[in-house]
Amino acid sequence: MNNKIKKILSKKNKTKIICLTSYSKNISEILDKYSDIILVGDSLGSVLYSYNTTKNVTLNMMIEHSKSVRQGVKKSLMVVDMPYNSYNSKSEALKNAKKIIKYSKADAVKLEGGKKILSIIKHLRKNKINVMGHLGILPQSQIGKFRFKGKTTFERKRLLNDALLLQGSGVFSIVLECIETKLAKEITKNLKIPTIGIGSSVNCDGQVLVTDDLVGLNLTPIKFVKKFYDIRKHFEIAIKKFSKEVKNKTYPSRKFSY
Ligand code: KIV
């Protein structure tokens, strides 16, 4: 087993796991100091390309961004989302996962879903591909409005069962997206592998957020997102200064000219 994965597994019940998204080298360099896992999420579709669904994200987009991210990652475990329509069958999933790993040197891939994709995950694991699971809100299969998961007894049983099935299929960790607090606790308690929550309470073994959201780049409010900083403000200060100096001809001065 990959040493970085062993390290993630060893954190269960000891210390919280930090996971953040990145789509490029510069951001990865910053995150790498503080993260255990860097995720090249297909959220890049909405964050960078303003798509209203991650279904429009292609395998090539994921590969190109992952290649950039790879250059900034030294110590963290790097996970890449397999995009929509890239794992419809066992052979397609294996071919595409291998392609992602070959070009990006990622440590693992992430797939959305439970029981339905179990045979695909097992096939990837049989072929030595490290896999992270993803349950709860599944943006790639979302129709209509997002709402938290675990409202009905049926849904709660299904999610717990899916989590156990995923664990049995060999995933090393599971992202729990927008799962009700007590259910997130129950799932986390029943698993040997760590859960990484997003909008799923403090009860998970780790937390993930879209980096653009936590630094205040995204202006759309999301219930579970805390804005830890307002990077827009600081960006604006620099841009304003540049604009002013160009207009009053103090930039570029002699020092910045050939
Ligand atoms: O696509 C993504 O960034 C994700 C995280 C939000 C978990 O899947």
PDB file of C-alpha atoms and ligand atoms in Angstrom:
ATOM      1  CA  MET A   1       0.000   0.000   0.000  1.00  0.00           C
ATOM      2  CA  ASN A   2       1.102   3.562  -0.838  1.00  0.00           C
ATOM      3  CA  ASN A   3       2.821   5.104   2.246  1.00  0.00           C
ATOM      4  CA  LYS A   4       0.781   8.273   1.963  1.00  0.00           C
ATOM      5  CA  ILE A   5      -2.416   6.209   2.138  1.00  0.00           C
ATOM      6  CA  LYS A   6      -1.086   4.291   5.156  1.00  0.00           C
ATOM      7  CA  LYS A   7      -0.507   7.665   6.822  1.00  0.00           C
ATOM      8  CA  ILE A   8      -4.087   8.793   6.094  1.00  0.00           C
ATOM      9  CA  LEU A   9      -5.482   5.525   7.510  1.00  0.00           C
ATOM     10  CA  SER A  10      -3.375   5.866  10.656  1.00  0.00           C
ATOM     11  CA  LYS A  11      -5.028   9.190  11.475  1.00  0.00           C
ATOM     12  CA  LYS A  12      -8.450   7.603  12.103  1.00  0.00           C
ATOM     13  CA  ASN A  13      -9.530   8.265  15.718  1.00  0.00           C
ATOM     14  CA  LYS A  14      -6.288  10.168  16.365  1.00  0.00           C
ATOM     15  CA  THR A  15      -6.063  13.396  14.452  1.00  0.00           C
ATOM     16  CA  LYS A  16      -8.323  15.165  11.969  1.00  0.00           C
ATOM     17  CA  ILE A  17      -7.531  14.844   8.272  1.00  0.00           C
ATOM     18  CA  ILE A  18      -7.222  18.014   6.204  1.00  0.00           C
ATOM     19  CA  CYS A  19      -8.324  17.863   2.577  1.00  0.00           C
ATOM     20  CA  LEU A  20      -8.589  20.795   0.163  1.00  0.00           C
ATOM     21  CA  THR A  21      -9.277  21.216  -3.523  1.00  0.00           C
ATOM     22  CA  SER A  22      -6.788  22.563  -6.022  1.00  0.00           C
ATOM     23  CA  TYR A  23      -6.834  22.992  -9.773  1.00  0.00           C
ATOM     24  CA  SER A  24      -3.375  24.483 -10.339  1.00  0.00           C
ATOM     25  CA  LYS A  25       0.302  24.484  -9.308  1.00  0.00           C
ATOM     26  CA  ASN A  26       0.497  27.778  -7.401  1.00  0.00           C
ATOM     27  CA  ILE A  27      -2.460  26.979  -5.164  1.00  0.00           C
ATOM     28  CA  SER A  28      -1.190  23.425  -4.567  1.00  0.00           C
ATOM     29  CA  GLU A  29       2.148  24.771  -3.378  1.00  0.00           C
ATOM     30  CA  ILE A  30       0.355  26.738  -0.652  1.00  0.00           C
ATOM     31  CA  LEU A  31      -2.034  23.926   0.288  1.00  0.00           C
ATOM     32  CA  ASP A  32       0.642  21.239   0.400  1.00  0.00           C
ATOM     33  CA  LYS A  33       2.071  22.621   3.647  1.00  0.00           C
ATOM     34  CA  TYR A  34      -1.220  22.254   5.493  1.00  0.00           C
ATOM     35  CA  SER A  35      -3.106  19.413   3.781  1.00  0.00           C
ATOM     36  CA  ASP A  36      -3.042  15.663   4.084  1.00  0.00           C
ATOM     37  CA  ILE A  37      -4.993  15.248   0.860  1.00  0.00           C
ATOM     38  CA  ILE A  38      -5.145  17.544  -2.168  1.00  0.00           C
ATOM     39  CA  LEU A  39      -8.165  16.844  -4.324  1.00  0.00           C
ATOM     40  CA  VAL A  40      -8.385  17.849  -7.953  1.00  0.00           C
ATOM     41  CA  GLY A  41     -12.164  18.030  -7.782  1.00  0.00           C
ATOM     42  CA  ASP A  42     -14.471  18.144 -10.752  1.00  0.00           C
ATOM     43  CA  SER A  43     -15.914  21.148  -8.899  1.00  0.00           C
ATOM     44  CA  LEU A  44     -13.462  22.942 -11.197  1.00  0.00           C
ATOM     45  CA  GLY A  45     -16.337  22.892 -13.695  1.00  0.00           C
ATOM     46  CA  SER A  46     -18.379  25.333 -11.657  1.00  0.00           C
ATOM     47  CA  VAL A  47     -15.520  27.133  -9.898  1.00  0.00           C
ATOM     48  CA  LEU A  48     -13.320  27.860 -12.920  1.00  0.00           C
ATOM     49  CA  TYR A  49     -15.577  27.394 -15.929  1.00  0.00           C
ATOM     50  CA  SER A  50     -18.952  28.565 -14.538  1.00  0.00           C
ATOM     51  CA  TYR A  51     -20.720  25.386 -15.664  1.00  0.00           C
ATOM     52  CA  ASN A  52     -23.955  24.813 -13.800  1.00  0.00           C
ATOM     53  CA  THR A  53     -23.239  21.090 -13.597  1.00  0.00           C
ATOM     54  CA  THR A  54     -20.094  19.004 -13.175  1.00  0.00           C
ATOM     55  CA  LYS A  55     -21.474  16.752 -15.940  1.00  0.00           C
ATOM     56  CA  ASN A  56     -19.776  19.006 -18.494  1.00  0.00           C
ATOM     57  CA  VAL A  57     -16.295  18.366 -17.107  1.00  0.00           C
ATOM     58  CA  THR A  58     -14.227  16.137 -19.406  1.00  0.00           C
ATOM     59  CA  LEU A  59     -11.448  13.652 -18.773  1.00  0.00           C
ATOM     60  CA  ASN A  60      -9.003  15.905 -20.613  1.00  0.00           C
ATOM     61  CA  MET A  61      -9.866  18.875 -18.406  1.00  0.00           C
ATOM     62  CA  MET A  62      -9.226  16.751 -15.310  1.00  0.00           C
ATOM     63  CA  ILE A  63      -5.908  15.529 -16.719  1.00  0.00           C
ATOM     64  CA  GLU A  64      -4.629  18.982 -17.702  1.00  0.00           C
ATOM     65  CA  HIS A  65      -5.494  20.523 -14.310  1.00  0.00           C
ATOM     66  CA  SER A  66      -4.059  17.496 -12.490  1.00  0.00           C
ATOM     67  CA  LYS A  67      -0.764  17.865 -14.347  1.00  0.00           C
ATOM     68  CA  SER A  68      -0.560  21.436 -13.124  1.00  0.00           C
ATOM     69  CA  VAL A  69      -1.531  20.491  -9.545  1.00  0.00           C
ATOM     70  CA  ARG A  70       1.077  17.700  -9.483  1.00  0.00           C
ATOM     71  CA  GLN A  71       3.856  20.260  -9.884  1.00  0.00           C
ATOM     72  CA  GLY A  72       2.890  21.909  -6.600  1.00  0.00           C
ATOM     73  CA  VAL A  73       2.322  18.756  -4.519  1.00  0.00           C
ATOM     74  CA  LYS A  74       5.229  17.270  -2.613  1.00  0.00           C
ATOM     75  CA  LYS A  75       3.975  15.683   0.605  1.00  0.00           C
ATOM     76  CA  SER A  76       0.178  15.438   0.394  1.00  0.00           C
ATOM     77  CA  LEU A  77      -1.765  12.555  -1.074  1.00  0.00           C
ATOM     78  CA  MET A  78      -3.070  13.655  -4.464  1.00  0.00           C
ATOM     79  CA  VAL A  79      -6.540  12.460  -5.473  1.00  0.00           C
ATOM     80  CA  VAL A  80      -8.222  13.198  -8.804  1.00  0.00           C
ATOM     81  CA  ASP A  81     -11.964  13.059  -9.454  1.00  0.00           C
ATOM     82  CA  MET A  82     -13.024  10.773 -12.276  1.00  0.00           C
ATOM     83  CA  PRO A  83     -15.433  12.951 -14.252  1.00  0.00           C
ATOM     84  CA  TYR A  84     -19.008  12.150 -15.262  1.00  0.00           C
ATOM     85  CA  ASN A  85     -19.299   9.486 -17.966  1.00  0.00           C
ATOM     86  CA  SER A  86     -15.722   8.290 -17.481  1.00  0.00           C
ATOM     87  CA  TYR A  87     -16.577   5.186 -15.412  1.00  0.00           C
ATOM     88  CA  ASN A  88     -19.715   3.700 -16.946  1.00  0.00           C
ATOM     89  CA  SER A  89     -18.183   0.236 -17.268  1.00  0.00           C
ATOM     90  CA  LYS A  90     -15.313  -1.646 -15.635  1.00  0.00           C
ATOM     91  CA  SER A  91     -13.079  -1.461 -18.707  1.00  0.00           C
ATOM     92  CA  GLU A  92     -13.820   2.228 -19.340  1.00  0.00           C
ATOM     93  CA  ALA A  93     -13.151   3.078 -15.700  1.00  0.00           C
ATOM     94  CA  LEU A  94      -9.846   1.211 -15.668  1.00  0.00           C
ATOM     95  CA  LYS A  95      -8.679   2.734 -18.962  1.00  0.00           C
ATOM     96  CA  ASN A  96      -9.541   6.269 -17.783  1.00  0.00           C
ATOM     97  CA  ALA A  97      -8.180   5.867 -14.252  1.00  0.00           C
ATOM     98  CA  LYS A  98      -4.895   4.599 -15.714  1.00  0.00           C
ATOM     99  CA  LYS A  99      -4.814   7.599 -18.065  1.00  0.00           C
ATOM    100  CA  ILE A 100      -5.343  10.048 -15.181  1.00  0.00           C
ATOM    101  CA  ILE A 101      -2.629   8.382 -13.119  1.00  0.00           C
ATOM    102  CA  LYS A 102      -0.187   8.067 -16.023  1.00  0.00           C
ATOM    103  CA  TYR A 103      -0.330  11.760 -16.912  1.00  0.00           C
ATOM    104  CA  SER A 104      -0.792  13.327 -13.481  1.00  0.00           C
ATOM    105  CA  LYS A 105       1.076  10.836 -11.272  1.00  0.00           C
ATOM    106  CA  ALA A 106      -1.880  11.071  -8.892  1.00  0.00           C
ATOM    107  CA  ASP A 107      -1.966   8.701  -5.932  1.00  0.00           C
ATOM    108  CA  ALA A 108      -5.656   7.869  -6.232  1.00  0.00           C
ATOM    109  CA  VAL A 109      -8.927   8.593  -8.012  1.00  0.00           C
ATOM    110  CA  LYS A 110     -12.322   9.466  -6.530  1.00  0.00           C
ATOM    111  CA  LEU A 111     -15.656   8.124  -7.808  1.00  0.00           C
ATOM    112  CA  GLU A 112     -19.163   9.164  -6.783  1.00  0.00           C
ATOM    113  CA  GLY A 113     -21.692   6.558  -5.662  1.00  0.00           C
ATOM    114  CA  GLY A 114     -22.374   3.467  -3.559  1.00  0.00           C
ATOM    115  CA  LYS A 115     -23.783   0.028  -4.398  1.00  0.00           C
ATOM    116  CA  LYS A 116     -24.320   0.924  -8.075  1.00  0.00           C
ATOM    117  CA  ILE A 117     -20.608   1.378  -8.778  1.00  0.00           C
ATOM    118  CA  LEU A 118     -19.289  -1.340  -6.490  1.00  0.00           C
ATOM    119  CA  SER A 119     -18.191  -3.713  -9.259  1.00  0.00           C
ATOM    120  CA  ILE A 120     -16.327  -0.840 -10.939  1.00  0.00           C
ATOM    121  CA  ILE A 121     -14.481   0.052  -7.737  1.00  0.00           C
ATOM    122  CA  LYS A 122     -13.602  -3.607  -7.130  1.00  0.00           C
ATOM    123  CA  HIS A 123     -12.225  -3.823 -10.666  1.00  0.00           C
ATOM    124  CA  LEU A 124     -10.061  -0.728 -10.110  1.00  0.00           C
ATOM    125  CA  ARG A 125      -8.789  -2.109  -6.801  1.00  0.00           C
ATOM    126  CA  LYS A 126      -8.034  -5.480  -8.408  1.00  0.00           C
ATOM    127  CA  ASN A 127      -5.829  -3.523 -10.793  1.00  0.00           C
ATOM    128  CA  LYS A 128      -4.050  -1.721  -7.949  1.00  0.00           C
ATOM    129  CA  ILE A 129      -5.739   1.662  -8.439  1.00  0.00           C
ATOM    130  CA  ASN A 130      -6.270   3.465  -5.124  1.00  0.00           C
ATOM    131  CA  VAL A 131      -9.836   4.683  -4.793  1.00  0.00           C
ATOM    132  CA  MET A 132     -11.598   7.233  -2.618  1.00  0.00           C
ATOM    133  CA  GLY A 133     -15.402   6.957  -2.317  1.00  0.00           C
ATOM    134  CA  HIS A 134     -17.981   9.734  -2.274  1.00  0.00           C
ATOM    135  CA  LEU A 135     -21.481   9.452  -0.736  1.00  0.00           C
ATOM    136  CA  GLY A 136     -24.313  11.837   0.154  1.00  0.00           C
ATOM    137  CA  ILE A 137     -24.890  14.579  -2.359  1.00  0.00           C
ATOM    138  CA  LEU A 138     -23.450  13.312  -5.628  1.00  0.00           C
ATOM    139  CA  PRO A 139     -23.115  16.320  -7.953  1.00  0.00           C
ATOM    140  CA  GLN A 140     -22.593  14.092 -11.006  1.00  0.00           C
ATOM    141  CA  SER A 141     -26.033  12.503 -10.602  1.00  0.00           C
ATOM    142  CA  GLN A 142     -27.843  15.443  -9.068  1.00  0.00           C
ATOM    143  CA  ILE A 143     -31.173  16.417 -10.626  1.00  0.00           C
ATOM    144  CA  GLY A 144     -32.823  19.564  -9.300  1.00  0.00           C
ATOM    145  CA  LYS A 145     -32.115  21.279  -5.997  1.00  0.00           C
ATOM    146  CA  PHE A 146     -29.417  20.112  -3.578  1.00  0.00           C
ATOM    147  CA  ARG A 147     -30.730  18.990  -0.191  1.00  0.00           C
ATOM    148  CA  PHE A 148     -28.937  17.305   2.677  1.00  0.00           C
ATOM    149  CA  LYS A 149     -29.014  13.502   2.912  1.00  0.00           C
ATOM    150  CA  GLY A 150     -30.289  11.327   5.738  1.00  0.00           C
ATOM    151  CA  LYS A 151     -33.784  12.721   6.136  1.00  0.00           C
ATOM    152  CA  THR A 152     -35.680   9.411   5.983  1.00  0.00           C
ATOM    153  CA  THR A 153     -34.970   6.081   7.688  1.00  0.00           C
ATOM    154  CA  PHE A 154     -34.739   4.458   4.271  1.00  0.00           C
ATOM    155  CA  GLU A 155     -32.121   6.944   3.087  1.00  0.00           C
ATOM    156  CA  ARG A 156     -30.133   6.600   6.342  1.00  0.00           C
ATOM    157  CA  LYS A 157     -30.030   2.802   6.079  1.00  0.00           C
ATOM    158  CA  ARG A 158     -29.045   2.995   2.432  1.00  0.00           C
ATOM    159  CA  LEU A 159     -26.199   5.438   3.115  1.00  0.00           C
ATOM    160  CA  LEU A 160     -24.800   3.397   6.013  1.00  0.00           C
ATOM    161  CA  ASN A 161     -25.025   0.262   3.901  1.00  0.00           C
ATOM    162  CA  ASP A 162     -23.352   1.996   0.944  1.00  0.00           C
ATOM    163  CA  ALA A 163     -20.525   3.167   3.199  1.00  0.00           C
ATOM    164  CA  LEU A 164     -19.947  -0.390   4.462  1.00  0.00           C
ATOM    165  CA  LEU A 165     -20.072  -1.770   0.922  1.00  0.00           C
ATOM    166  CA  LEU A 166     -17.563   0.833  -0.265  1.00  0.00           C
ATOM    167  CA  GLN A 167     -15.258  -0.042   2.606  1.00  0.00           C
ATOM    168  CA  GLY A 168     -15.590  -3.738   1.697  1.00  0.00           C
ATOM    169  CA  SER A 169     -14.709  -2.965  -1.922  1.00  0.00           C
ATOM    170  CA  GLY A 170     -11.362  -1.508  -0.843  1.00  0.00           C
ATOM    171  CA  VAL A 171     -11.688   2.287  -0.885  1.00  0.00           C
ATOM    172  CA  PHE A 172      -9.237   3.928   1.522  1.00  0.00           C
ATOM    173  CA  SER A 173     -11.552   6.756   2.567  1.00  0.00           C
ATOM    174  CA  ILE A 174     -15.005   8.167   1.816  1.00  0.00           C
ATOM    175  CA  VAL A 175     -16.090  11.772   1.265  1.00  0.00           C
ATOM    176  CA  LEU A 176     -19.461  12.379   2.953  1.00  0.00           C
ATOM    177  CA  GLU A 177     -21.182  15.337   1.315  1.00  0.00           C
ATOM    178  CA  CYS A 178     -24.051  17.077   3.132  1.00  0.00           C
ATOM    179  CA  ILE A 179     -25.010  14.184   5.390  1.00  0.00           C
ATOM    180  CA  GLU A 180     -27.061  14.848   8.526  1.00  0.00           C
ATOM    181  CA  THR A 181     -24.955  15.210  11.692  1.00  0.00           C
ATOM    182  CA  LYS A 182     -25.978  12.028  13.604  1.00  0.00           C
ATOM    183  CA  LEU A 183     -25.820   9.878  10.494  1.00  0.00           C
ATOM    184  CA  ALA A 184     -22.325  11.178   9.675  1.00  0.00           C
ATOM    185  CA  LYS A 185     -21.352  10.172  13.229  1.00  0.00           C
ATOM    186  CA  GLU A 186     -22.868   6.706  12.858  1.00  0.00           C
ATOM    187  CA  ILE A 187     -21.189   6.081   9.503  1.00  0.00           C
ATOM    188  CA  THR A 188     -17.830   7.314  10.810  1.00  0.00           C
ATOM    189  CA  LYS A 189     -18.102   5.125  13.936  1.00  0.00           C
ATOM    190  CA  ASN A 190     -18.960   2.032  11.896  1.00  0.00           C
ATOM    191  CA  LEU A 191     -16.060   2.330   9.478  1.00  0.00           C
ATOM    192  CA  LYS A 192     -12.398   1.414   9.897  1.00  0.00           C
ATOM    193  CA  ILE A 193     -11.445   3.793   7.088  1.00  0.00           C
ATOM    194  CA  PRO A 194     -11.655   7.581   7.556  1.00  0.00           C
ATOM    195  CA  THR A 195     -14.584   9.711   6.449  1.00  0.00           C
ATOM    196  CA  ILE A 196     -13.928  13.184   5.055  1.00  0.00           C
ATOM    197  CA  GLY A 197     -16.877  15.492   5.553  1.00  0.00           C
ATOM    198  CA  ILE A 198     -18.118  18.429   3.535  1.00  0.00           C
ATOM    199  CA  GLY A 199     -21.240  19.869   5.096  1.00  0.00           C
ATOM    200  CA  SER A 200     -21.464  16.712   7.204  1.00  0.00           C
ATOM    201  CA  SER A 201     -20.620  18.028  10.687  1.00  0.00           C
ATOM    202  CA  VAL A 202     -17.603  17.778  12.966  1.00  0.00           C
ATOM    203  CA  ASN A 203     -18.254  14.045  13.426  1.00  0.00           C
ATOM    204  CA  CYS A 204     -16.230  13.031  10.369  1.00  0.00           C
ATOM    205  CA  ASP A 205     -12.558  12.001  10.563  1.00  0.00           C
ATOM    206  CA  GLY A 206     -11.537  14.917   8.374  1.00  0.00           C
ATOM    207  CA  GLN A 207     -12.894  17.892   6.502  1.00  0.00           C
ATOM    208  CA  VAL A 208     -12.726  19.033   2.906  1.00  0.00           C
ATOM    209  CA  LEU A 209     -13.753  22.357   1.399  1.00  0.00           C
ATOM    210  CA  VAL A 210     -13.442  23.900  -2.020  1.00  0.00           C
ATOM    211  CA  THR A 211     -10.475  26.232  -1.482  1.00  0.00           C
ATOM    212  CA  ASP A 212     -11.998  29.072  -3.525  1.00  0.00           C
ATOM    213  CA  ASP A 213     -14.981  29.032  -1.145  1.00  0.00           C
ATOM    214  CA  LEU A 214     -13.018  29.225   2.104  1.00  0.00           C
ATOM    215  CA  VAL A 215     -10.802  32.090   0.931  1.00  0.00           C
ATOM    216  CA  GLY A 216     -13.812  34.102  -0.163  1.00  0.00           C
ATOM    217  CA  LEU A 217     -13.386  33.966  -3.933  1.00  0.00           C
ATOM    218  CA  ASN A 218     -16.847  32.519  -4.437  1.00  0.00           C
ATOM    219  CA  LEU A 219     -19.582  35.067  -3.750  1.00  0.00           C
ATOM    220  CA  THR A 220     -22.475  32.582  -3.611  1.00  0.00           C
ATOM    221  CA  PRO A 221     -23.319  31.790   0.022  1.00  0.00           C
ATOM    222  CA  ILE A 222     -23.316  28.079   0.924  1.00  0.00           C
ATOM    223  CA  LYS A 223     -24.650  26.959   4.337  1.00  0.00           C
ATOM    224  CA  PHE A 224     -21.647  24.848   5.331  1.00  0.00           C
ATOM    225  CA  VAL A 225     -18.936  27.175   4.005  1.00  0.00           C
ATOM    226  CA  LYS A 226     -17.148  29.447   6.433  1.00  0.00           C
ATOM    227  CA  LYS A 227     -15.311  32.274   4.723  1.00  0.00           C
ATOM    228  CA  PHE A 228     -11.955  32.139   6.530  1.00  0.00           C
ATOM    229  CA  TYR A 229     -10.582  35.104   4.615  1.00  0.00           C
ATOM    230  CA  ASP A 230     -11.607  37.704   2.054  1.00  0.00           C
ATOM    231  CA  ILE A 231      -8.978  37.242  -0.628  1.00  0.00           C
ATOM    232  CA  ARG A 232     -11.020  39.324  -3.089  1.00  0.00           C
ATOM    233  CA  LYS A 233     -10.322  42.417  -0.996  1.00  0.00           C
ATOM    234  CA  HIS A 234      -6.562  41.857  -1.177  1.00  0.00           C
ATOM    235  CA  PHE A 235      -6.624  41.067  -4.879  1.00  0.00           C
ATOM    236  CA  GLU A 236      -8.482  44.282  -5.450  1.00  0.00           C
ATOM    237  CA  ILE A 237      -5.892  46.325  -3.533  1.00  0.00           C
ATOM    238  CA  ALA A 238      -3.109  45.025  -5.820  1.00  0.00           C
ATOM    239  CA  ILE A 239      -5.099  45.482  -9.036  1.00  0.00           C
ATOM    240  CA  LYS A 240      -6.120  49.007  -8.016  1.00  0.00           C
ATOM    241  CA  LYS A 241      -2.471  49.928  -7.278  1.00  0.00           C
ATOM    242  CA  PHE A 242      -1.339  48.517 -10.644  1.00  0.00           C
ATOM    243  CA  SER A 243      -4.037  50.415 -12.483  1.00  0.00           C
ATOM    244  CA  LYS A 244      -3.189  53.677 -10.687  1.00  0.00           C
ATOM    245  CA  GLU A 245       0.564  53.380 -11.330  1.00  0.00           C
ATOM    246  CA  VAL A 246       0.077  52.570 -15.006  1.00  0.00           C
ATOM    247  CA  LYS A 247      -2.196  55.581 -15.401  1.00  0.00           C
ATOM    248  CA  ASN A 248       0.154  57.980 -13.606  1.00  0.00           C
ATOM    249  CA  LYS A 249       3.166  56.405 -15.407  1.00  0.00           C
ATOM    250  CA  THR A 250       5.055  55.411 -12.244  1.00  0.00           C
ATOM    251  CA  TYR A 251       4.947  51.779 -13.425  1.00  0.00           C
ATOM    252  CA  PRO A 252       7.035  50.473 -15.088  1.00  0.00           C
ATOM    253  CA  SER A 253       9.806  52.641 -13.687  1.00  0.00           C
ATOM    254  CA  ARG A 254      13.445  52.320 -14.783  1.00  0.00           C
ATOM    255  CA  LYS A 255      13.915  49.426 -12.318  1.00  0.00           C
ATOM    256  CA  PHE A 256      11.312  47.348 -14.145  1.00  0.00           C
ATOM    257  CA  SER A 257      12.527  48.173 -17.659  1.00  0.00           C
ATOM    258  CA  TYR A 258      15.269  46.794 -19.906  1.00  0.00           C
TER     259      TYR A 258
HETATM  260  O1  KIV B   1     -15.401  18.134  -6.784  1.00  0.00           O
HETATM  261  C1  KIV B   1     -15.032  18.401  -5.626  1.00  0.00           C
HETATM  262  O2  KIV B   1     -14.349  19.404  -5.381  1.00  0.00           O
HETATM  263  C2  KIV B   1     -15.431  17.486  -4.564  1.00  0.00           C
HETATM  264  C3  KIV B   1     -15.304  17.984  -3.157  1.00  0.00           C
HETATM  265  C4  KIV B   1     -16.187  19.115  -2.911  1.00  0.00           C
HETATM  266  C5  KIV B   1     -15.473  16.908  -2.177  1.00  0.00           C
HETATM  267  O3  KIV B   1     -15.837  16.405  -4.828  1.00  0.00           O
END
